[in-house]
Structures are given as C-alpha cells and as structure tokens.
Amino acid sequence: MPGFELFGDLERKEVNDVLENGVLMRYGFDGMRNGHWKAKELESELQNTFQSKHVQLVSSGTAAVSVALASAGVGAGDEVIMPTFTFVASFEAIMMLGAIPILVDIDNTLGLNPEAVEQAITTKTKAVMVVQMCGSMANMDALQKVCTNNNLLLVEDACQAIGGTYNGKPLGSIGDLGCFSFDFVKTITCGEGGAVITNNKEYYTNADHYSDHGHDHVGNDRGAETHPFLGYNFRISELHAAVGLAQVKRLPEFLAIQKKNFNILRAALSDIPEVTFRTVPEGGVESCAFLNFFLPDLEITRKVIQGLKKGKVDACWNYYDNSWHYIREWNHLKDLKSLYPISSEVKKGLEYLKTKDFSKSDHYIARNISCLIKLSWTEDEVKSRASKMREIIKTALKS
Ligand SMILES: *Cc1c(COP(=O)(O)O)cnc(C)c1O
C-alpha cells in the first residue's frame, strides 16, 4: 500500500515548483505563484479518480471525516453508527463534533454488518459511517437500503481502500460523502493530507468554507471575505498537495503492482482448506492493498502470527489485541480518558461500551490475519514470501 515506497523524481519536481515561487499556501497570493495551484490541481485530478463532482482537500483523513460530518450538519448529541473494526480516527472525528459514536458489529466482509446497523438505530441517529477496511468493502447495497429507509446520512471512510470499486463505482464515491487519507502510509501520500468527496453541492461548499475558518472564498481579496458560519482550520499546504499531485498520477501503476503481488500471495494460500478469505460483496473489486484471510480459531491464528514473526515475514497482523484498530483494546475510549471535560451527553451516550457484547466481531477479528501488500517487493520476494507463509500456516495447523 504505501505510496512512499515509490517516492521519486516526479514528487521532487512538483515540490520544487512550489519551492521556487515560495507560495506554500493553497489560497491567495495569485501574483506570486507563477500559475502553480497544486491543491486545486490535485482536487481536479481526484474528481476524475473518484468520479465525484466535488473534492475538498484537507489536512488529514481524520479531519476529512470530521469535516464531512460537520458539512452535513452532524453535531452535538447526534449518534453516528460506526464499526468495531476501524482506526481510532473514526471515533475521534465523531467526538470532536460533540456527537456520539455508536459502535456496532462487523461481518465476514470485515465491514459494518447491515443488520447490526439496523438494530442500533435510535431517534438520535443521524449518520452511518462505513469504513472500507484493508482494501475492501462492506455490503454497500444493504447499508444504502438501511440508510435510505431510515433517512440517514451514509458517510464512507475509504482511507484504506483507494482504488477499490463497487458496482463499477470507486469506493468513497458511494455514500453521501466520502473520506480519504493521504498520510504517510496510505496508497497515495501527501506526507499528511486528506480529502472529502461528494456530489452534493451544499455539502461541498460547507466543507470548503468550514475547513478554512468559515471564509466564504468569494472574489480574490482574501482579507475581504466574510463568514457565513463558524469554521476551523483543516487546510492542506501547497507542499503537501504537490507530493499528492505526483502520487495520484502514479495511482494506476501502484494499483497494478498491488494487484499482481496480492494475486501471488492469495494463490499460494488458496488450496489450504482451513484458510478462508474475507468475503467481498457481489459487485465489489478489492484495491488489493491488503490480503485478509481467516483461520479456524484464535489459537491457530496466534501460532501463525508467531511463526510469521520468527520467519521474518513482516507486515502481517492479527488485530484482536491491537489498540489502534479494534474495540477490545480501546480502553482510553471506554474509560473516557480525555485531557479536557467531555459533555455529560457524550459521557452518558458512551456508557453502553462498558457492557455491550461484541462477540460477533470477535468471531471474525480473532481469526483474521491481515497482510499489507507492498509496492517495492520484487517478484522473487513476493514468491518467497508466499511459500514461507504457506509453510508457516501448514505447520501451525498440524501442531
Ligand atoms: C489512516 C486512516 C484514517 C485517518 O487518516 P489520517 O490522515 O492519518 O488522519 C482514518 N480512517 C482510516 C480507516 C484510516 O486508515
């Protein structure tokens, strides 16, 4: 996945354009910038990549999720349904707005279980945030139906699934708003950065203003702009956007490499009867950023993880005991360890976390191994990794 593996001349050239005129900011300074508008250019490239009418770049993927929710009017006391398996950014982005994250189970797609979503809906529910984890997707048709039937917003976090598609549409472009991250380890990187995409003009205008202090961006005298509503600063810089502009042009190349490496690894494991792959919903095509598979139980999975470590097969994880990606170890959330007071509404809204049963999610996450697909591997490296993984899994199954 990480685009930084192939950082090179193209990235340097784009960054140098910015360094040469010295305008590091994306807005204003029209006369000084020699026609270089890297953030604007990247936004228009991303409109094509994601087949979306509007793109707003922001400072991170986490900011993208917060800005997306804020732009659609989600805020204090609103409930946002999200999966138990994701990155901590999901609940951070929700709580920053004073909204309440409602965690629900995943299914064999490793994404939101549509039935669990339906059961979690209350009168306070405003949005469903689907997170397309590890290069693939949840059952989007079913989730869209639940959202339409209950008049809920569907926000799609596709930070880990750039390049995947569902019924021919890019992941991220299916919900009412989509969110991407271009942090250092994502498929395309800006160093730090993110994007909100939408076909809704009003949400886009809101995102554009909100991410830049509420400035209305009317005319070309920045100092004279007015503020139709309160905003914040989630801007991306020209330097970051310049890196992303080089990387997005290389996305087809990155995706082709990912797919090739993914297929070699998948084929090597596919005739081990105890190995099952994550379910990809009908109509879905993975981005191939990760290969995900299930083993029979937690004990075998732990043995395989140990074997992989010993065999120096890196970048494979089981998330059961992981504090970045799975509910079980999110003790700072469960214990509400915050630097500053949290509203009583959110405190009360999160009490369910102390008692809610997530054994349905455990059932999948305990048995799952997720392997990052790198871009810099040679074909020999992938093949030798594949045969090592195969042997390690077979040994663990026999013992
Ligand atoms: C990386 C990531 C984010 C956050 O992105 P940052 O740019 O690091 O803030 C959000 N959601 C998911 C699923 C991610 O993988």
Coordinates of C-alpha atoms and ligand atoms in Angstrom, one line a residue:
M1 CA 0.0 0.0 0.0
P2 CA 2.4 2.8 1.0
G3 CA 3.0 5.1 -1.9
F4 CA 6.1 6.4 -0.2
E5 CA 7.9 3.3 -1.2
L6 CA 8.0 4.7 -4.8
F7 CA 8.7 8.3 -3.9
G8 CA 10.9 9.8 -6.7
D9 CA 11.6 12.4 -9.4
L10 CA 8.0 13.2 -10.1
E11 CA 7.3 14.1 -6.5
R12 CA 10.5 16.1 -6.3
K13 CA 9.6 18.1 -9.4
E14 CA 6.1 19.0 -8.1
V15 CA 7.5 20.1 -4.7
N16 CA 10.2 22.2 -6.5
D17 CA 7.6 24.1 -8.4
V18 CA 6.2 25.2 -5.1
L19 CA 9.6 25.9 -3.5
E20 CA 10.6 28.0 -6.5
N21 CA 7.8 30.6 -6.1
G22 CA 7.6 30.2 -2.3
V23 CA 3.8 30.2 -2.0
L24 CA 3.3 27.4 0.5
M25 CA -0.3 28.2 1.0
R26 CA -3.2 27.0 -1.2
Y27 CA -5.3 30.1 -1.1
G28 CA -4.4 33.7 -2.3
F29 CA -1.1 35.2 -3.4
D30 CA -2.2 34.9 -7.0
G31 CA 0.5 37.1 -8.4
M32 CA 3.4 35.3 -6.7
R33 CA 2.6 31.8 -7.6
N34 CA 3.5 31.6 -11.3
G35 CA 0.3 29.8 -12.1
H36 CA 1.0 26.9 -9.6
W37 CA -2.1 25.8 -7.8
K38 CA -1.1 22.4 -6.5
A39 CA -4.1 21.9 -4.2
K40 CA -6.6 22.9 -6.9
E41 CA -4.9 20.7 -9.4
L42 CA -4.9 17.8 -7.1
E43 CA -8.6 18.3 -6.4
S44 CA -9.4 18.2 -10.0
E45 CA -7.3 15.1 -10.5
L46 CA -9.2 13.5 -7.6
Q47 CA -12.5 14.4 -9.2
N48 CA -11.6 12.2 -12.1
T49 CA -10.0 9.4 -10.0
F50 CA -13.1 9.2 -7.7
Q51 CA -15.7 10.1 -10.4
S52 CA -17.1 12.7 -8.0
K53 CA -18.4 16.2 -8.7
H54 CA -16.7 17.9 -5.8
V55 CA -13.4 17.3 -3.9
Q56 CA -12.2 19.3 -0.9
L57 CA -8.6 18.6 0.3
V58 CA -8.0 18.9 4.0
S59 CA -5.1 18.4 6.4
S60 CA -5.7 14.7 7.2
G61 CA -8.0 11.7 6.9
T62 CA -9.2 12.3 10.4
A63 CA -10.0 16.0 9.5
A64 CA -11.8 14.7 6.4
V65 CA -14.2 12.6 8.5
S66 CA -14.9 15.4 10.9
V67 CA -15.4 17.9 8.1
A68 CA -17.6 15.5 6.2
L69 CA -19.9 15.1 9.2
A70 CA -19.9 18.8 10.1
S71 CA -20.7 19.7 6.4
A72 CA -23.8 17.6 6.6
G73 CA -24.9 19.1 9.9
V74 CA -23.9 16.3 12.3
G75 CA -23.1 17.6 15.8
A76 CA -23.8 17.7 19.5
G77 CA -25.8 14.8 20.8
D78 CA -26.2 13.2 17.4
E79 CA -25.5 9.4 17.2
V80 CA -23.2 8.2 14.4
I81 CA -23.1 4.4 13.8
M82 CA -19.6 3.1 13.2
P83 CA -17.8 -0.3 13.1
T84 CA -15.9 -2.0 15.9
F85 CA -13.0 -2.6 13.5
T86 CA -11.5 0.6 12.1
F87 CA -8.9 3.1 13.1
V88 CA -9.2 5.3 16.2
A89 CA -9.7 8.2 13.9
S90 CA -13.3 7.2 13.4
F91 CA -14.5 7.9 16.9
E92 CA -12.1 10.8 17.3
A93 CA -13.7 12.6 14.3
I94 CA -17.2 12.0 15.7
M95 CA -16.4 13.0 19.2
M96 CA -14.7 16.2 18.1
L97 CA -18.1 17.5 17.0
G98 CA -19.7 16.5 20.3
A99 CA -21.5 13.7 18.6
I100 CA -21.7 10.1 20.0
P101 CA -20.0 7.1 18.3
I102 CA -22.3 4.0 18.4
L103 CA -20.1 1.0 17.7
V104 CA -21.7 -2.0 16.1
D105 CA -20.5 -5.4 14.9
I106 CA -18.8 -6.3 11.7
D107 CA -19.4 -9.3 9.5
N108 CA -17.3 -11.6 7.2
T109 CA -16.6 -8.6 4.9
L110 CA -14.7 -7.0 7.9
G111 CA -17.1 -4.1 7.4
L112 CA -20.3 -3.0 9.1
N113 CA -22.9 -5.7 9.5
P114 CA -26.1 -4.1 8.0
E115 CA -28.4 -6.0 10.4
A116 CA -26.4 -4.8 13.4
V117 CA -26.6 -1.2 12.0
E118 CA -30.4 -1.5 11.7
Q119 CA -30.7 -2.7 15.3
A120 CA -28.6 0.2 16.6
I121 CA -30.8 3.0 15.1
T122 CA -32.5 5.3 17.6
T123 CA -34.3 8.6 17.3
K124 CA -30.9 10.3 17.8
T125 CA -29.1 8.5 14.9
K126 CA -28.0 10.9 12.2
A127 CA -25.4 9.1 10.2
V128 CA -23.9 5.7 9.4
M129 CA -20.1 5.7 8.9
V130 CA -19.0 2.7 6.9
V131 CA -15.2 2.1 6.9
Q132 CA -13.8 0.2 4.0
M133 CA -11.1 -1.5 5.9
C134 CA -8.0 -3.1 4.4
G135 CA -8.7 -2.6 0.7
S136 CA -12.2 -4.0 0.5
M137 CA -15.7 -3.0 1.4
A138 CA -18.8 -3.7 3.5
N139 CA -22.1 -4.8 1.9
M140 CA -22.9 -1.4 0.4
D141 CA -26.3 -2.3 -1.2
A142 CA -27.7 -3.4 2.1
L143 CA -26.2 -0.5 4.0
Q144 CA -27.6 2.0 1.5
K145 CA -31.0 0.5 1.9
V146 CA -30.9 0.8 5.7
C147 CA -29.8 4.4 5.3
T148 CA -32.5 5.3 2.7
N149 CA -35.3 3.6 4.7
N150 CA -34.3 5.4 7.9
N151 CA -33.4 8.7 6.3
L152 CA -29.8 8.6 7.5
L153 CA -26.7 10.0 6.0
L154 CA -24.1 7.5 4.7
V155 CA -20.5 8.6 5.2
E156 CA -17.9 6.4 3.6
D157 CA -14.4 6.3 5.0
A158 CA -12.3 4.9 2.2
C159 CA -8.9 5.8 3.6
Q160 CA -7.6 2.2 3.3
A161 CA -9.4 1.4 0.1
I162 CA -8.2 3.8 -2.6
G163 CA -8.7 2.2 -6.0
G164 CA -11.3 -0.4 -4.9
T165 CA -14.7 -0.4 -6.6
Y166 CA -18.3 -1.5 -6.0
N167 CA -20.6 -2.0 -8.9
G168 CA -18.1 -0.1 -11.0
K169 CA -18.0 3.0 -8.7
P170 CA -14.9 4.0 -6.8
L171 CA -15.0 3.2 -3.1
G172 CA -15.6 6.5 -1.3
S173 CA -18.0 7.8 -4.0
I174 CA -20.9 5.6 -3.0
G175 CA -22.0 7.3 0.3
D176 CA -23.4 10.9 0.5
L177 CA -19.9 11.9 1.4
G178 CA -16.6 10.0 1.1
C179 CA -13.3 10.5 3.0
F180 CA -9.7 9.7 2.1
S181 CA -6.4 10.0 3.9
F182 CA -3.1 10.7 2.2
D183 CA -1.0 10.2 5.3
F184 CA 2.5 8.7 5.0
V185 CA 1.4 5.1 4.9
K186 CA -1.6 5.3 2.6
T187 CA -1.7 4.1 -1.1
I188 CA -1.0 7.6 -2.3
T189 CA 0.6 10.0 0.2
C190 CA 0.9 13.8 0.6
G191 CA 3.0 13.3 3.7
E192 CA -0.1 14.4 5.6
G193 CA -3.4 15.2 3.9
G194 CA -7.0 14.0 3.3
A195 CA -10.0 14.7 1.1
V196 CA -13.8 14.9 1.3
I197 CA -15.6 14.0 -1.8
T198 CA -19.3 14.4 -2.6
N199 CA -21.8 15.0 -5.4
N200 CA -23.8 17.3 -3.1
K201 CA -23.0 21.0 -3.9
E202 CA -24.2 22.2 -0.5
Y203 CA -22.1 19.8 1.5
Y204 CA -19.1 20.7 -0.7
T205 CA -19.5 24.4 -0.2
N206 CA -19.8 23.8 3.5
A207 CA -16.6 21.7 3.5
D208 CA -14.8 24.3 1.5
H209 CA -15.7 27.1 4.0
Y210 CA -15.6 25.1 7.2
S211 CA -12.0 23.8 6.6
D212 CA -10.8 27.4 6.2
H213 CA -12.2 29.3 9.2
G214 CA -15.6 29.7 7.5
H215 CA -14.1 32.1 4.9
D216 CA -16.6 32.3 2.0
H217 CA -13.9 32.2 -0.7
V218 CA -15.8 34.8 -2.8
G219 CA -13.7 37.1 -5.0
N220 CA -9.9 37.4 -5.0
D221 CA -9.3 39.6 -1.9
R222 CA -8.9 37.1 0.8
G223 CA -8.9 39.8 3.5
A224 CA -12.3 41.0 2.5
E225 CA -14.0 37.6 2.7
T226 CA -17.0 37.2 5.1
H227 CA -18.0 34.3 7.3
P228 CA -21.4 32.8 6.6
F229 CA -20.8 30.4 9.6
L230 CA -18.2 29.2 12.1
G231 CA -15.3 27.3 10.8
Y232 CA -11.9 25.8 11.7
N233 CA -8.5 25.3 10.1
F234 CA -8.1 22.0 8.4
R235 CA -6.2 23.3 5.3
I236 CA -3.7 21.3 3.3
S237 CA -0.5 23.1 2.3
E238 CA 0.8 23.5 -1.3
L239 CA 3.9 21.4 -0.4
H240 CA 1.7 18.5 0.7
A241 CA -0.6 18.8 -2.2
A242 CA 2.4 18.9 -4.6
V243 CA 3.5 15.5 -3.4
G244 CA 0.0 14.1 -3.7
L245 CA -0.3 15.5 -7.3
A246 CA 2.7 13.4 -8.3
Q247 CA 1.4 10.4 -6.5
V248 CA -2.1 10.5 -7.9
K249 CA -0.7 10.4 -11.4
R250 CA 1.0 7.2 -10.5
L251 CA -2.0 5.6 -8.9
P252 CA -2.8 3.2 -11.8
E253 CA 0.8 2.0 -11.6
F254 CA 0.6 1.5 -7.8
L255 CA -2.7 -0.4 -8.2
A256 CA -1.3 -2.7 -10.9
I257 CA 1.6 -3.6 -8.7
Q258 CA -0.6 -4.2 -5.6
K259 CA -2.9 -6.5 -7.6
K260 CA 0.0 -8.5 -9.0
N261 CA 1.6 -9.1 -5.6
F262 CA -1.8 -9.8 -4.0
N263 CA -2.6 -12.4 -6.6
I264 CA 0.6 -14.3 -6.0
L265 CA 0.1 -14.4 -2.2
R266 CA -3.6 -15.3 -2.5
A267 CA -2.9 -18.1 -4.9
A268 CA -0.3 -19.6 -2.6
L269 CA -2.8 -19.9 0.3
S270 CA -5.9 -20.8 -1.7
D271 CA -5.6 -24.6 -1.6
I272 CA -5.2 -24.8 2.2
P273 CA -8.7 -25.9 3.1
E274 CA -8.6 -24.3 6.6
V275 CA -7.9 -20.9 5.1
T276 CA -10.9 -18.8 4.1
F277 CA -10.6 -15.3 2.6
R278 CA -12.6 -12.3 3.6
T279 CA -15.9 -12.0 1.8
V280 CA -16.0 -9.4 -0.9
P281 CA -19.6 -8.4 -1.6
E282 CA -21.0 -9.2 -5.1
G283 CA -20.0 -6.3 -7.5
G284 CA -17.0 -5.5 -5.4
V285 CA -13.4 -5.3 -6.5
E286 CA -10.7 -5.0 -3.9
S287 CA -7.9 -2.4 -4.1
C288 CA -5.5 -5.2 -3.1
A289 CA -3.8 -3.0 -0.5
F290 CA -4.1 -5.9 1.9
L291 CA -4.7 -9.7 1.8
N292 CA -7.1 -10.7 4.5
F293 CA -7.9 -14.3 5.5
F294 CA -9.4 -16.3 8.4
L295 CA -8.0 -19.3 10.2
P296 CA -10.1 -21.8 12.2
D297 CA -9.6 -20.3 15.7
L298 CA -7.7 -17.7 17.8
E299 CA -5.1 -20.2 19.0
I300 CA -4.0 -21.3 15.5
T301 CA -4.1 -17.6 14.4
R302 CA -1.7 -16.7 17.2
K303 CA 0.6 -19.6 16.3
V304 CA 0.7 -18.4 12.7
I305 CA 1.4 -14.8 13.8
Q306 CA 4.3 -16.2 15.9
G307 CA 5.6 -18.3 13.0
L308 CA 5.5 -15.3 10.7
K309 CA 7.5 -13.2 13.2
K310 CA 10.0 -15.9 13.6
G311 CA 10.3 -16.4 9.8
K312 CA 10.8 -12.7 9.4
V313 CA 7.6 -12.3 7.3
D314 CA 6.8 -8.7 8.2
A315 CA 3.6 -6.6 7.8
C316 CA 1.1 -9.3 8.8
W317 CA -1.2 -8.6 11.7
N318 CA -3.9 -10.0 13.8
Y319 CA -6.0 -7.1 15.3
Y320 CA -7.6 -9.0 18.3
D321 CA -5.2 -7.5 20.8
N322 CA -4.4 -4.4 18.8
S323 CA -5.0 -0.9 20.3
W324 CA -5.1 1.0 17.0
H325 CA -7.8 -0.8 15.2
Y326 CA -10.2 -2.8 17.4
I327 CA -12.7 -2.2 20.2
R328 CA -11.2 -4.7 22.6
E329 CA -8.2 -2.6 23.5
W330 CA -9.7 0.9 23.2
N331 CA -9.5 1.4 26.9
H332 CA -8.9 5.1 26.6
L333 CA -12.3 5.4 24.9
K334 CA -14.1 3.0 27.3
D335 CA -12.7 4.9 30.3
L336 CA -13.2 8.3 28.6
K337 CA -9.6 9.4 29.3
S338 CA -9.7 12.9 27.9
L339 CA -7.5 15.9 28.5
Y340 CA -10.5 18.1 28.9
P341 CA -14.0 17.6 30.2
I342 CA -16.4 15.7 27.9
S343 CA -20.0 16.7 27.8
S344 CA -22.4 14.8 30.0
E345 CA -24.4 14.0 26.9
V346 CA -21.5 12.2 25.3
K347 CA -20.4 10.6 28.6
K348 CA -23.9 9.1 29.0
G349 CA -24.1 8.2 25.4
L350 CA -21.0 6.1 25.7
E351 CA -22.0 4.2 28.8
Y352 CA -23.1 1.3 26.6
L353 CA -19.5 0.5 25.9
K354 CA -19.0 -1.0 29.3
T355 CA -21.5 -3.7 28.8
K356 CA -22.2 -4.2 25.1
D357 CA -21.4 -7.6 23.7
F358 CA -19.1 -7.6 20.6
S359 CA -18.6 -11.4 20.4
K360 CA -19.8 -11.3 16.8
S361 CA -17.0 -9.0 15.9
D362 CA -14.5 -11.1 18.0
H363 CA -15.6 -14.1 16.0
Y364 CA -14.0 -12.5 12.8
I365 CA -11.2 -10.4 14.2
A366 CA -9.8 -13.2 16.5
R367 CA -9.3 -15.4 13.4
N368 CA -8.2 -12.8 10.9
I369 CA -4.8 -12.1 9.5
S370 CA -4.2 -9.0 7.5
C371 CA -1.1 -8.7 5.3
L372 CA 0.0 -5.4 3.9
I373 CA 0.8 -5.6 0.2
K374 CA 3.9 -3.6 -0.5
L375 CA 4.8 -1.9 -3.8
S376 CA 8.6 -2.3 -3.6
W377 CA 8.7 -6.1 -3.5
T378 CA 10.4 -7.8 -6.4
E379 CA 8.6 -10.8 -7.9
D380 CA 11.1 -13.1 -6.2
E381 CA 10.5 -11.5 -2.9
V382 CA 6.7 -12.0 -3.2
K383 CA 7.2 -15.6 -4.3
S384 CA 9.5 -16.5 -1.5
R385 CA 7.1 -14.7 1.0
A386 CA 4.2 -16.7 -0.4
S387 CA 5.9 -20.0 0.0
K388 CA 7.1 -19.1 3.5
M389 CA 3.5 -18.1 4.5
R390 CA 2.1 -21.3 3.2
E391 CA 4.6 -23.5 5.1
I392 CA 4.1 -21.5 8.4
I393 CA 0.3 -21.8 8.1
K394 CA 0.5 -25.5 7.4
T395 CA 2.9 -26.1 10.3
A396 CA 0.6 -24.2 12.7
L397 CA -2.4 -26.2 11.5
K398 CA -0.6 -29.5 12.1
S399 CA 0.7 -28.8 15.6
Ligands
LIG1 C1 -5.5 6.4 8.1 C2 -6.9 6.3 8.4 C3 -7.6 7.4 8.9 C4 -7.0 8.7 9.3 O1 -6.2 9.3 8.4 P1 -5.0 10.4 8.9 O2 -4.7 11.0 7.6 O3 -3.9 9.6 9.5 O4 -5.7 11.3 9.9 C5 -9.0 7.3 9.0 N1 -9.6 6.1 8.8 C6 -8.9 5.0 8.4 C7 -9.7 3.8 8.1 C8 -7.6 5.1 8.2 O5 -6.9 4.0 7.8

